[in-house]
mmCIF file of C-alpha atoms and ligand atoms in Angstrom:
data_model
loop_
_atom_site.group_PDB
_atom_site.id
_atom_site.type_symbol
_atom_site.label_atom_id
_atom_site.label_comp_id
_atom_site.label_asym_id
_atom_site.label_seq_id
_atom_site.Cartn_x
_atom_site.Cartn_y
_atom_site.Cartn_z
ATOM 1 C CA UNK C 1150 91.320 68.027 85.132
ATOM 2 C CA UNK C 1151 87.939 69.943 84.713
ATOM 3 C CA UNK C 1152 87.962 73.477 83.069
ATOM 4 C CA UNK C 1153 86.430 74.949 86.387
ATOM 5 C CA UNK C 1154 89.212 73.274 88.471
ATOM 6 C CA UNK C 1155 92.018 74.363 86.351
ATOM 7 C CA UNK C 1156 90.750 78.039 86.382
ATOM 8 C CA UNK C 1157 90.664 77.989 90.090
ATOM 9 C CA UNK C 1158 94.161 76.667 90.535
ATOM 10 C CA UNK C 1159 95.266 79.469 88.036
ATOM 11 C CA UNK C 1160 93.776 81.921 90.323
ATOM 12 C CA UNK C 1161 95.365 80.022 93.501
ATOM 13 C CA UNK C 1162 98.740 80.119 91.752
ATOM 14 C CA UNK C 1163 98.458 83.798 90.595
ATOM 15 C CA UNK C 1164 97.647 84.748 94.282
ATOM 16 C CA UNK C 1165 100.958 83.227 95.441
ATOM 17 C CA UNK C 1166 103.046 84.246 92.441
ATOM 18 C CA UNK C 1167 101.623 87.611 91.172
ATOM 19 C CA UNK C 1168 102.791 86.771 87.914
ATOM 20 C CA UNK C 1169 102.942 83.783 85.989
ATOM 21 C CA UNK C 1170 103.784 83.187 82.093
ATOM 22 C CA UNK C 1171 101.490 81.150 79.681
ATOM 23 C CA UNK C 1172 104.030 78.635 78.851
ATOM 24 C CA UNK C 1173 104.745 77.866 82.719
ATOM 25 C CA UNK C 1174 100.810 77.440 83.080
ATOM 26 C CA UNK C 1175 100.620 75.147 79.957
ATOM 27 C CA UNK C 1176 103.540 73.186 81.312
ATOM 28 C CA UNK C 1177 102.099 73.038 84.919
ATOM 29 C CA UNK C 1178 98.602 71.658 83.585
ATOM 30 C CA UNK C 1179 99.860 69.786 80.736
ATOM 31 C CA UNK C 1180 97.509 71.678 78.257
ATOM 32 C CA UNK C 1181 98.475 73.877 75.136
ATOM 33 C CA UNK C 1182 99.176 77.387 75.387
ATOM 34 C CA UNK C 1183 95.965 78.034 73.408
ATOM 35 C CA UNK C 1184 93.944 76.614 76.465
ATOM 36 C CA UNK C 1185 95.901 78.630 78.808
ATOM 37 C CA UNK C 1186 95.116 81.760 76.662
ATOM 38 C CA UNK C 1187 91.439 80.960 76.744
ATOM 39 C CA UNK C 1188 91.402 80.329 80.413
ATOM 40 C CA UNK C 1189 93.143 83.713 81.104
ATOM 41 C CA UNK C 1190 90.739 85.621 78.486
ATOM 42 C CA UNK C 1191 87.766 84.038 80.576
ATOM 43 C CA UNK C 1192 89.065 84.908 83.985
ATOM 44 C CA UNK C 1193 90.118 88.449 82.508
ATOM 45 C CA UNK C 1194 86.506 88.896 81.237
ATOM 46 C CA UNK C 1195 85.090 88.038 84.818
ATOM 47 C CA UNK C 1196 87.554 91.054 85.965
ATOM 48 C CA UNK C 1197 89.544 88.466 88.116
ATOM 49 C CA UNK C 1198 92.878 89.054 86.444
ATOM 50 C CA UNK C 1199 94.751 91.465 84.149
ATOM 51 C CA UNK C 1200 96.826 90.216 81.424
ATOM 52 C CA UNK C 1201 100.181 91.191 80.300
ATOM 53 C CA UNK C 1202 102.264 90.295 77.309
ATOM 54 C CA UNK C 1203 101.954 86.465 77.446
ATOM 55 C CA UNK C 1204 101.245 86.015 81.173
ATOM 56 C CA UNK C 1205 98.975 87.140 83.668
ATOM 57 C CA UNK C 1206 98.802 89.402 86.853
ATOM 58 C CA UNK C 1207 96.376 89.025 89.656
ATOM 59 C CA UNK C 1208 93.861 91.901 89.787
ATOM 60 C CA UNK C 1209 94.149 92.650 93.542
ATOM 61 C CA UNK C 1210 90.777 92.996 95.140
ATOM 62 C CA UNK C 1211 91.999 94.846 98.003
ATOM 63 C CA UNK C 1212 91.452 98.407 99.374
ATOM 64 C CA UNK C 1213 93.619 100.189 96.882
ATOM 65 C CA UNK C 1214 92.428 98.531 93.961
ATOM 66 C CA UNK C 1215 88.587 99.390 95.061
ATOM 67 C CA UNK C 1216 90.108 102.858 95.868
ATOM 68 C CA UNK C 1217 91.281 103.466 92.337
ATOM 69 C CA UNK C 1218 88.160 102.438 90.907
ATOM 70 C CA UNK C 1219 85.854 104.583 93.444
ATOM 71 C CA UNK C 1220 88.083 107.740 92.606
ATOM 72 C CA UNK C 1221 87.133 107.460 89.040
ATOM 73 C CA UNK C 1222 90.743 107.798 87.609
ATOM 74 C CA UNK C 1223 90.789 111.475 89.476
ATOM 75 C CA UNK C 1224 94.504 111.397 90.806
ATOM 76 C CA UNK C 1225 94.040 114.175 93.334
ATOM 77 C CA UNK C 1226 91.117 112.335 94.872
ATOM 78 C CA UNK C 1227 92.847 109.312 95.045
ATOM 79 C CA UNK C 1228 95.933 110.812 96.960
ATOM 80 C CA UNK C 1229 93.395 112.684 99.407
ATOM 81 C CA UNK C 1230 91.664 109.136 100.072
ATOM 82 C CA UNK C 1231 95.049 107.490 100.615
ATOM 83 C CA UNK C 1232 96.213 110.175 103.017
ATOM 84 C CA UNK C 1233 93.162 109.662 105.186
ATOM 85 C CA UNK C 1234 93.661 105.901 105.058
ATOM 86 C CA UNK C 1235 97.283 106.554 106.103
ATOM 87 C CA UNK C 1236 96.304 108.820 108.976
ATOM 88 C CA UNK C 1237 93.903 106.140 110.270
ATOM 89 C CA UNK C 1238 96.944 103.718 110.379
ATOM 90 C CA UNK C 1239 95.551 101.167 107.924
ATOM 91 C CA UNK C 1240 98.750 100.873 106.387
ATOM 92 C CA UNK C 1241 100.659 97.668 107.131
ATOM 93 C CA UNK C 1242 104.123 96.795 106.295
ATOM 94 C CA UNK C 1243 106.520 93.799 106.631
ATOM 95 C CA UNK C 1244 110.297 94.462 107.367
ATOM 96 C CA UNK C 1245 112.471 91.695 106.250
ATOM 97 C CA UNK C 1246 113.847 92.034 102.691
ATOM 98 C CA UNK C 1247 114.074 95.613 101.180
ATOM 99 C CA UNK C 1248 111.252 96.281 98.722
ATOM 100 C CA UNK C 1249 112.116 98.846 95.912
ATOM 101 C CA UNK C 1250 109.396 100.234 93.479
ATOM 102 C CA UNK C 1251 110.707 101.662 90.242
ATOM 103 C CA UNK C 1252 109.095 103.470 87.744
ATOM 104 C CA UNK C 1253 111.123 104.098 84.544
ATOM 105 C CA UNK C 1254 112.058 103.614 81.118
ATOM 106 C CA UNK C 1255 112.928 100.610 78.918
ATOM 107 C CA UNK C 1256 115.015 101.255 75.962
ATOM 108 C CA UNK C 1257 116.777 99.070 73.282
ATOM 109 C CA UNK C 1258 120.319 100.118 73.620
ATOM 110 C CA UNK C 1259 122.059 99.973 70.068
ATOM 111 C CA UNK C 1260 125.667 100.006 71.063
ATOM 112 C CA UNK C 1261 128.852 100.745 68.856
ATOM 113 C CA UNK C 1262 132.194 100.013 70.369
ATOM 114 C CA UNK C 1263 134.574 102.476 68.992
ATOM 115 C CA UNK C 1264 138.236 103.166 69.337
ATOM 116 C CA UNK C 1265 137.557 106.839 70.090
ATOM 117 C CA UNK C 1266 134.393 108.965 69.701
ATOM 118 C CA UNK C 1267 133.752 110.083 66.144
ATOM 119 C CA UNK C 1268 134.175 113.663 65.226
ATOM 120 C CA UNK C 1269 131.527 115.751 63.885
ATOM 121 C CA UNK C 1270 130.838 114.855 60.060
ATOM 122 C CA UNK C 1271 133.232 111.739 60.307
ATOM 123 C CA UNK C 1272 132.416 108.375 59.443
ATOM 124 C CA UNK C 1273 134.028 105.870 61.673
ATOM 125 C CA UNK C 1274 134.521 102.050 61.760
ATOM 126 C CA UNK C 1275 133.063 100.628 64.846
ATOM 127 C CA UNK C 1276 135.050 97.607 66.505
ATOM 128 C CA UNK C 1277 131.600 95.937 67.238
ATOM 129 C CA UNK C 1278 128.134 96.625 67.594
ATOM 130 C CA UNK C 1279 125.219 94.958 69.979
ATOM 131 C CA UNK C 1280 121.475 95.401 70.511
ATOM 132 C CA UNK C 1281 120.455 94.699 74.068
ATOM 133 C CA UNK C 1282 118.219 95.868 76.797
ATOM 134 C CA UNK C 1283 118.634 99.379 78.474
ATOM 135 C CA UNK C 1284 116.744 102.309 79.754
ATOM 136 C CA UNK C 1285 117.836 103.756 83.100
ATOM 137 C CA UNK C 1286 114.659 102.566 84.627
ATOM 138 C CA UNK C 1287 114.998 98.906 83.487
ATOM 139 C CA UNK C 1288 118.897 98.960 84.382
ATOM 140 C CA UNK C 1289 118.149 100.349 87.896
ATOM 141 C CA UNK C 1290 115.612 97.555 88.424
ATOM 142 C CA UNK C 1291 118.031 94.962 87.468
ATOM 143 C CA UNK C 1292 120.632 96.406 89.619
ATOM 144 C CA UNK C 1293 118.505 96.669 92.804
ATOM 145 C CA UNK C 1294 117.288 92.979 92.128
ATOM 146 C CA UNK C 1295 120.535 91.584 91.777
ATOM 147 C CA UNK C 1296 121.652 92.808 95.229
ATOM 148 C CA UNK C 1297 118.594 90.784 96.555
ATOM 149 C CA UNK C 1298 115.848 93.453 97.080
ATOM 150 C CA UNK C 1299 112.427 92.621 95.911
ATOM 151 C CA UNK C 1300 111.584 94.832 93.165
ATOM 152 C CA UNK C 1301 108.557 95.839 91.289
ATOM 153 C CA UNK C 1302 109.086 97.770 88.107
ATOM 154 C CA UNK C 1303 106.728 99.693 85.949
ATOM 155 C CA UNK C 1304 107.545 100.501 82.417
ATOM 156 C CA UNK C 1305 105.873 101.303 79.063
ATOM 157 C CA UNK C 1306 106.894 99.880 75.524
ATOM 158 C CA UNK C 1307 105.370 100.446 72.250
ATOM 159 C CA UNK C 1308 103.433 97.930 70.217
ATOM 160 C CA UNK C 1309 106.395 96.686 68.138
ATOM 161 C CA UNK C 1310 108.792 93.812 68.078
ATOM 162 C CA UNK C 1311 110.713 95.372 70.815
ATOM 163 C CA UNK C 1312 107.751 94.822 73.333
ATOM 164 C CA UNK C 1313 108.378 91.146 73.214
ATOM 165 C CA UNK C 1314 111.991 91.762 73.837
ATOM 166 C CA UNK C 1315 111.467 93.785 76.988
ATOM 167 C CA UNK C 1316 109.090 91.404 78.278
ATOM 168 C CA UNK C 1317 111.516 88.572 77.838
ATOM 169 C CA UNK C 1318 114.342 90.337 79.397
ATOM 170 C CA UNK C 1319 112.345 91.392 82.371
ATOM 171 C CA UNK C 1320 110.912 87.935 82.687
ATOM 172 C CA UNK C 1321 114.336 86.116 82.598
ATOM 173 C CA UNK C 1322 115.729 88.710 85.195
ATOM 174 C CA UNK C 1323 115.706 88.833 89.098
ATOM 175 C CA UNK C 1324 113.030 91.258 88.953
ATOM 176 C CA UNK C 1325 110.104 90.225 91.336
ATOM 177 C CA UNK C 1326 107.479 91.626 89.268
ATOM 178 C CA UNK C 1327 106.941 94.203 86.734
ATOM 179 C CA UNK C 1328 104.201 95.887 84.745
ATOM 180 C CA UNK C 1329 104.739 96.656 81.187
ATOM 181 C CA UNK C 1330 102.310 98.834 79.497
ATOM 182 C CA UNK C 1331 102.202 99.466 75.917
ATOM 183 C CA UNK C 1332 101.516 102.615 73.855
ATOM 184 C CA UNK C 1333 99.199 102.811 70.875
ATOM 185 C CA UNK C 1334 101.131 105.572 69.399
ATOM 186 C CA UNK C 1335 104.726 105.613 70.192
ATOM 187 C CA UNK C 1336 107.369 103.100 69.731
ATOM 188 C CA UNK C 1337 109.699 101.271 72.390
ATOM 189 C CA UNK C 1338 112.371 103.704 73.509
ATOM 190 C CA UNK C 1339 115.835 103.483 71.981
ATOM 191 C CA UNK C 1340 119.240 104.869 72.780
ATOM 192 C CA UNK C 1341 122.300 105.084 70.217
ATOM 193 C CA UNK C 1342 125.449 104.551 72.350
ATOM 194 C CA UNK C 1343 129.012 104.920 71.675
ATOM 195 C CA UNK C 1344 131.565 103.321 73.998
ATOM 196 C CA UNK C 1345 134.974 104.369 73.657
ATOM 197 C CA UNK C 1346 137.611 101.315 74.009
ATOM 198 C CA UNK C 1347 140.164 104.383 75.233
ATOM 199 C CA UNK C 1348 138.705 104.295 78.867
ATOM 200 C CA UNK C 1349 135.220 102.822 78.656
ATOM 201 C CA UNK C 1350 133.600 106.213 78.654
ATOM 202 C CA UNK C 1351 130.227 106.554 76.668
ATOM 203 C CA UNK C 1352 127.850 108.949 74.757
ATOM 204 C CA UNK C 1353 124.327 108.351 74.440
ATOM 205 C CA UNK C 1354 121.407 109.896 72.446
ATOM 206 C CA UNK C 1355 118.091 108.705 73.820
ATOM 207 C CA UNK C 1356 114.719 108.584 71.790
ATOM 208 C CA UNK C 1357 112.423 107.887 74.659
ATOM 209 C CA UNK C 1358 109.153 107.008 72.722
ATOM 210 C CA UNK C 1359 106.719 105.109 74.631
ATOM 211 C CA UNK C 1360 108.377 105.902 77.808
ATOM 212 C CA UNK C 1361 107.002 109.395 77.410
ATOM 213 C CA UNK C 1362 103.341 108.323 77.416
ATOM 214 C CA UNK C 1363 102.659 107.002 80.827
ATOM 215 C CA UNK C 1364 99.052 107.995 81.813
ATOM 216 C CA UNK C 1365 97.603 109.181 85.139
ATOM 217 C CA UNK C 1366 95.636 105.903 85.225
ATOM 218 C CA UNK C 1367 98.689 103.760 84.855
ATOM 219 C CA UNK C 1368 100.646 105.444 87.813
ATOM 220 C CA UNK C 1369 97.466 105.013 89.977
ATOM 221 C CA UNK C 1370 97.714 101.368 89.193
ATOM 222 C CA UNK C 1371 101.012 101.362 91.255
ATOM 223 C CA UNK C 1372 99.239 102.047 94.414
ATOM 224 C CA UNK C 1373 99.109 98.498 95.645
ATOM 225 C CA UNK C 1374 103.088 97.788 95.055
ATOM 226 C CA UNK C 1375 103.901 100.967 96.167
ATOM 227 C CA UNK C 1376 101.987 100.782 99.464
ATOM 228 C CA UNK C 1377 104.340 97.740 100.471
ATOM 229 C CA UNK C 1378 107.637 99.334 99.293
ATOM 230 C CA UNK C 1379 110.167 100.940 101.342
ATOM 231 C CA UNK C 1380 111.485 103.235 98.505
ATOM 232 C CA UNK C 1381 110.291 104.604 95.331
ATOM 233 C CA UNK C 1382 113.248 104.852 92.564
ATOM 234 C CA UNK C 1383 112.749 107.347 89.655
ATOM 235 C CA UNK C 1384 114.694 108.964 86.750
ATOM 236 C CA UNK C 1385 113.691 111.468 84.215
ATOM 237 C CA UNK C 1386 113.226 109.395 80.903
ATOM 238 C CA UNK C 1387 109.537 109.301 81.284
ATOM 239 C CA UNK C 1388 106.801 111.991 80.890
ATOM 240 C CA UNK C 1389 107.315 114.421 83.874
ATOM 241 C CA UNK C 1390 103.568 114.467 84.506
ATOM 242 C CA UNK C 1391 103.628 110.325 85.277
ATOM 243 C CA UNK C 1392 107.148 110.800 87.278
ATOM 244 C CA UNK C 1393 105.643 113.765 89.758
ATOM 245 C CA UNK C 1394 102.300 111.975 90.291
ATOM 246 C CA UNK C 1395 104.338 108.641 91.264
ATOM 247 C CA UNK C 1396 106.172 110.964 93.550
ATOM 248 C CA UNK C 1397 103.084 112.471 95.347
ATOM 249 C CA UNK C 1398 101.531 108.792 95.573
ATOM 250 C CA UNK C 1399 104.710 107.719 97.320
ATOM 251 C CA UNK C 1400 104.316 110.776 99.698
ATOM 252 C CA UNK C 1401 101.025 110.067 100.681
ATOM 253 C CA UNK C 1402 101.896 106.257 101.286
ATOM 254 C CA UNK C 1403 104.764 107.333 103.243
ATOM 255 C CA UNK C 1404 107.425 105.847 100.828
ATOM 256 C CA UNK C 1405 110.818 107.390 100.731
ATOM 257 C CA UNK C 1406 111.693 108.967 97.136
ATOM 258 C CA UNK C 1407 114.892 108.749 95.427
ATOM 259 C CA UNK C 1408 115.320 110.943 92.462
ATOM 260 C CA UNK C 1409 118.077 110.167 89.877
ATOM 261 C CA UNK C 1410 117.861 113.437 87.738
ATOM 262 C CA UNK C 1411 119.031 111.621 84.447
ATOM 263 C CA UNK C 1412 118.940 112.910 81.576
ATOM 264 C CA UNK C 1413 118.829 116.252 83.232
ATOM 265 C CA UNK C 1414 115.806 118.471 82.703
ATOM 266 C CA UNK C 1415 114.697 121.677 84.570
ATOM 267 C CA UNK C 1416 111.581 119.683 85.596
ATOM 268 C CA UNK C 1417 113.576 118.372 88.431
ATOM 269 C CA UNK C 1418 113.217 121.681 90.251
ATOM 270 C CA UNK C 1419 109.399 121.318 90.297
ATOM 271 C CA UNK C 1420 109.713 118.010 92.378
ATOM 272 C CA UNK C 1421 112.426 118.550 94.872
ATOM 273 C CA UNK C 1422 109.859 118.903 97.826
ATOM 274 C CA UNK C 1423 108.784 115.215 97.250
ATOM 275 C CA UNK C 1424 112.369 113.938 96.939
ATOM 276 C CA UNK C 1425 114.027 112.425 100.063
ATOM 277 C CA UNK C 1426 117.537 111.830 98.354
ATOM 278 C CA UNK C 1427 118.387 113.210 94.981
ATOM 279 C CA UNK C 1428 121.428 111.690 92.985
ATOM 280 C CA UNK C 1429 122.778 113.722 90.352
ATOM 281 C CA UNK C 1430 126.423 112.928 88.792
ATOM 282 C CA UNK C 1431 128.704 115.667 88.468
ATOM 283 C CA UNK C 1432 127.174 117.030 84.933
ATOM 284 C CA UNK C 1433 123.679 117.018 86.427
ATOM 285 C CA UNK C 1434 124.767 118.284 89.734
ATOM 286 C CA UNK C 1435 126.441 121.372 87.593
ATOM 287 C CA UNK C 1436 123.210 122.103 85.723
ATOM 288 C CA UNK C 1437 121.053 121.902 88.766
ATOM 289 C CA UNK C 1438 123.173 123.982 90.855
ATOM 290 C CA UNK C 1439 124.705 126.355 88.387
ATOM 291 C CA UNK C 1440 128.248 125.586 90.020
ATOM 292 C CA UNK C 1441 130.571 123.584 88.046
ATOM 293 C CA UNK C 1442 131.505 120.458 89.438
ATOM 294 C CA UNK C 1443 135.303 119.626 88.792
ATOM 295 C CA UNK C 1444 136.528 118.320 92.300
ATOM 296 C CA UNK C 1445 135.288 117.571 95.609
ATOM 297 C CA UNK C 1446 135.414 121.306 96.638
ATOM 298 C CA UNK C 1447 132.942 122.356 94.166
ATOM 299 C CA UNK C 1448 130.800 119.367 94.495
ATOM 300 C CA UNK C 1449 130.289 120.699 98.228
ATOM 301 C CA UNK C 1450 129.176 124.144 96.838
ATOM 302 C CA UNK C 1451 127.077 122.350 94.310
ATOM 303 C CA UNK C 1452 125.450 120.235 96.748
ATOM 304 C CA UNK C 1453 124.952 123.267 99.232
ATOM 305 C CA UNK C 1454 123.095 125.110 96.231
ATOM 306 C CA UNK C 1455 121.015 122.111 95.455
ATOM 307 C CA UNK C 1456 119.780 121.835 99.268
ATOM 308 C CA UNK C 1457 119.116 125.811 98.835
ATOM 309 C CA UNK C 1458 116.953 125.023 96.015
ATOM 310 C CA UNK C 1459 114.835 122.795 98.047
ATOM 311 C CA UNK C 1460 116.459 119.303 98.235
ATOM 312 C CA UNK C 1461 116.408 117.527 101.537
ATOM 313 C CA UNK C 1462 119.574 115.232 100.784
ATOM 314 C CA UNK C 1463 122.065 115.131 97.966
ATOM 315 C CA UNK C 1464 124.346 112.592 96.503
ATOM 316 C CA UNK C 1465 126.845 113.749 93.885
ATOM 317 C CA UNK C 1466 128.185 110.823 92.016
ATOM 318 C CA UNK C 1467 131.604 111.395 90.651
ATOM 319 C CA UNK C 1468 132.992 108.322 88.938
ATOM 320 C CA UNK C 1469 136.710 107.979 90.105
ATOM 321 C CA UNK C 1470 136.195 110.584 92.631
ATOM 322 C CA UNK C 1471 133.626 108.735 94.449
ATOM 323 C CA UNK C 1472 130.293 110.114 95.737
ATOM 324 C CA UNK C 1473 129.675 113.146 98.038
ATOM 325 C CA UNK C 1474 126.836 112.998 100.410
ATOM 326 C CA UNK C 1475 125.135 116.267 101.808
ATOM 327 C CA UNK C 1476 122.721 115.130 104.578
ATOM 328 C CA UNK C 1477 121.309 117.455 107.256
ATOM 329 C CA UNK C 1478 123.939 119.871 106.762
ATOM 330 C CA UNK C 1479 126.905 117.229 107.052
ATOM 331 C CA UNK C 1480 129.291 116.309 104.074
ATOM 332 C CA UNK C 1481 130.353 112.927 103.780
ATOM 333 C CA UNK C 1482 132.748 111.412 101.133
ATOM 334 C CA UNK C 1483 132.644 108.105 99.675
ATOM 335 C CA UNK C 1484 135.748 107.054 97.931
ATOM 336 C CA UNK C 1485 135.747 105.167 94.630
ATOM 337 C CA UNK C 1486 136.332 101.464 94.692
ATOM 338 C CA UNK C 1487 139.315 100.922 92.198
ATOM 339 C CA UNK C 1488 137.911 99.379 89.082
ATOM 340 C CA UNK C 1489 139.037 98.281 85.547
ATOM 341 C CA UNK C 1490 136.738 100.153 83.499
ATOM 342 C CA UNK C 1491 135.276 98.393 80.507
ATOM 343 C CA UNK C 1492 131.935 100.268 79.899
ATOM 344 C CA UNK C 1493 130.735 103.074 81.957
ATOM 345 C CA UNK C 1494 127.376 102.955 80.428
ATOM 346 C CA UNK C 1495 124.720 102.279 83.096
ATOM 347 C CA UNK C 1496 127.341 103.071 86.065
ATOM 348 C CA UNK C 1497 124.897 105.689 87.442
ATOM 349 C CA UNK C 1498 121.922 102.841 87.051
ATOM 350 C CA UNK C 1499 124.048 100.460 88.958
ATOM 351 C CA UNK C 1500 124.833 103.315 91.693
ATOM 352 C CA UNK C 1501 121.069 104.058 92.061
ATOM 353 C CA UNK C 1502 119.525 100.718 91.797
ATOM 354 C CA UNK C 1503 122.045 99.294 94.467
ATOM 355 C CA UNK C 1504 121.630 102.645 96.776
ATOM 356 C CA UNK C 1505 117.813 102.129 96.614
ATOM 357 C CA UNK C 1506 117.750 98.523 97.465
ATOM 358 C CA UNK C 1507 120.493 99.000 100.428
ATOM 359 C CA UNK C 1508 118.461 101.960 101.609
ATOM 360 C CA UNK C 1509 115.220 99.991 101.566
ATOM 361 C CA UNK C 1510 117.103 97.099 103.461
ATOM 362 C CA UNK C 1511 117.373 99.581 106.254
ATOM 363 C CA UNK C 1512 121.126 100.740 105.648
ATOM 364 C CA UNK C 1513 121.844 104.084 106.702
ATOM 365 C CA UNK C 1514 122.760 106.574 103.904
ATOM 366 C CA UNK C 1515 126.199 106.534 103.850
ATOM 367 C CA UNK C 1516 126.379 102.766 104.444
ATOM 368 C CA UNK C 1517 124.053 102.442 101.482
ATOM 369 C CA UNK C 1518 126.012 104.894 99.135
ATOM 370 C CA UNK C 1519 129.259 102.697 100.278
ATOM 371 C CA UNK C 1520 127.443 99.597 98.958
ATOM 372 C CA UNK C 1521 126.244 101.179 95.793
ATOM 373 C CA UNK C 1522 129.841 102.515 95.065
ATOM 374 C CA UNK C 1523 131.194 99.007 95.396
ATOM 375 C CA UNK C 1524 128.379 97.845 93.294
ATOM 376 C CA UNK C 1525 128.857 100.555 90.448
ATOM 377 C CA UNK C 1526 132.699 99.675 90.512
ATOM 378 C CA UNK C 1527 131.823 96.118 89.467
ATOM 379 C CA UNK C 1528 129.288 97.134 86.858
ATOM 380 C CA UNK C 1529 131.600 99.119 84.989
ATOM 381 C CA UNK C 1530 134.033 96.296 84.582
ATOM 382 C CA UNK C 1531 131.189 94.599 82.637
ATOM 383 C CA UNK C 1532 130.068 95.242 78.944
ATOM 384 C CA UNK C 1533 126.303 96.358 78.534
ATOM 385 C CA UNK C 1534 124.371 98.718 80.532
ATOM 386 C CA UNK C 1535 121.951 96.344 81.990
ATOM 387 C CA UNK C 1536 124.709 93.809 82.794
ATOM 388 C CA UNK C 1537 124.899 94.038 86.693
ATOM 389 C CA UNK C 1538 127.032 92.376 89.187
ATOM 390 C CA UNK C 1539 125.391 90.390 92.321
ATOM 391 C CA UNK C 1540 125.518 90.663 96.191
ATOM 392 C CA UNK C 1541 128.125 88.261 96.823
ATOM 393 C CA UNK C 1542 130.503 90.057 94.602
ATOM 394 C CA UNK C 1543 129.880 93.244 96.067
ATOM 395 C CA UNK C 1544 130.411 91.832 99.665
ATOM 396 C CA UNK C 1545 133.958 90.580 98.228
ATOM 397 C CA UNK C 1546 134.715 94.031 96.973
ATOM 398 C CA UNK C 1547 133.590 95.677 100.144
ATOM 399 C CA UNK C 1548 135.984 93.340 102.031
ATOM 400 C CA UNK C 1549 138.993 94.417 99.816
ATOM 401 C CA UNK C 1550 138.689 97.991 101.106
HETATM 402 O O1 RIB A 2156 122.201 104.989 81.727
HETATM 403 C C1 RIB A 2156 122.439 104.176 80.501
HETATM 404 C C2 RIB A 2156 121.045 104.111 79.782
HETATM 405 O O2 RIB A 2156 120.858 105.440 79.282
HETATM 406 C C3 RIB A 2156 121.320 103.378 78.568
HETATM 407 O O3 RIB A 2156 120.884 101.897 78.909
HETATM 408 C C4 RIB A 2156 120.116 103.968 77.627
HETATM 409 O O4 RIB A 2156 119.225 103.199 77.272
HETATM 410 C C5 RIB A 2156 119.963 105.269 78.205
HETATM 411 O O5 RIB A 2156 118.470 105.210 79.008
#
């Protein structure tokens, strides 16, 4: 096959698949990876594609892509232009499978399994240790994709050995598409995690690194995927400016926003107006409301206080106590599904990812929260924050109730 022909085929494949790996293209055209890399470099040089970590993604020559370049990187101008486009009814959406866009962290999780948590100043022998993929954003993207949702994930890693690790992890997952940026200055985020064998409870210290360096331009590049999404899901492991911009973009595009305020930061108070559903756990709800959540009654008080601060809908996740919804002045309690808890790390991510996927597929808030509670109950029975169950398992658990 001639070079020109092969390059045209590559473009056709990319149109259909959005992302492809160098290895796949080399196998398909029976040429070396080096040849494919030079094809991609040439196509990128012509501005026809963008490249990312060993693969390629199409540079979409559509209205949004033009808009982004026309606005010269000015985020506020981009929002204004998109708003007028929306008012003119130019936004078309299909409605079959739920589409979820997630902007969030990727971390390398270094996990020590311990008989109990160590005390201050104590050295404790761990029973086992692993190094694996994590980060609330990536875990939530895994969860949503395992339910069958079409997920687009945006994240940022460093220029270190873990960037390839992140790329391989996301490539091997059910996540439909992702964009992984690389920071020049900060390393890939990491988390040091203890998991107690007593009850599967965890303690986590996070160094966010590259996750804190997302730029306005990188957020603006989400516009195309976001414009086709039903839901945008975010957490608080990225620089808040990026999170806030993504919310504003989603609002302008008419995409619902779910904010998982973890790890807690006061910043969340600045964005409640852009959020459709906020999903704190008990600790985050206590910090957000000033009401210590210890039971269902105090959770009700906390949820009301969070609404008074400006939130539209609240779901407080309370592990074994289930979840409490406050929607339009009405409370609804979703009881927890019984589970044999092995590792609670990522339980909140399981809930949020599954909830976003269920909401995106058209389920009502209580139905989506019930689905998410069943999903999370299965997640705590597995080791590893990113190790998520799948849709058939959730269906079986729901049927047990
Ligand atoms: O929610 C669990 C996650 O929190 C871990 O994967 C860790 O990376 C931190 O982001």
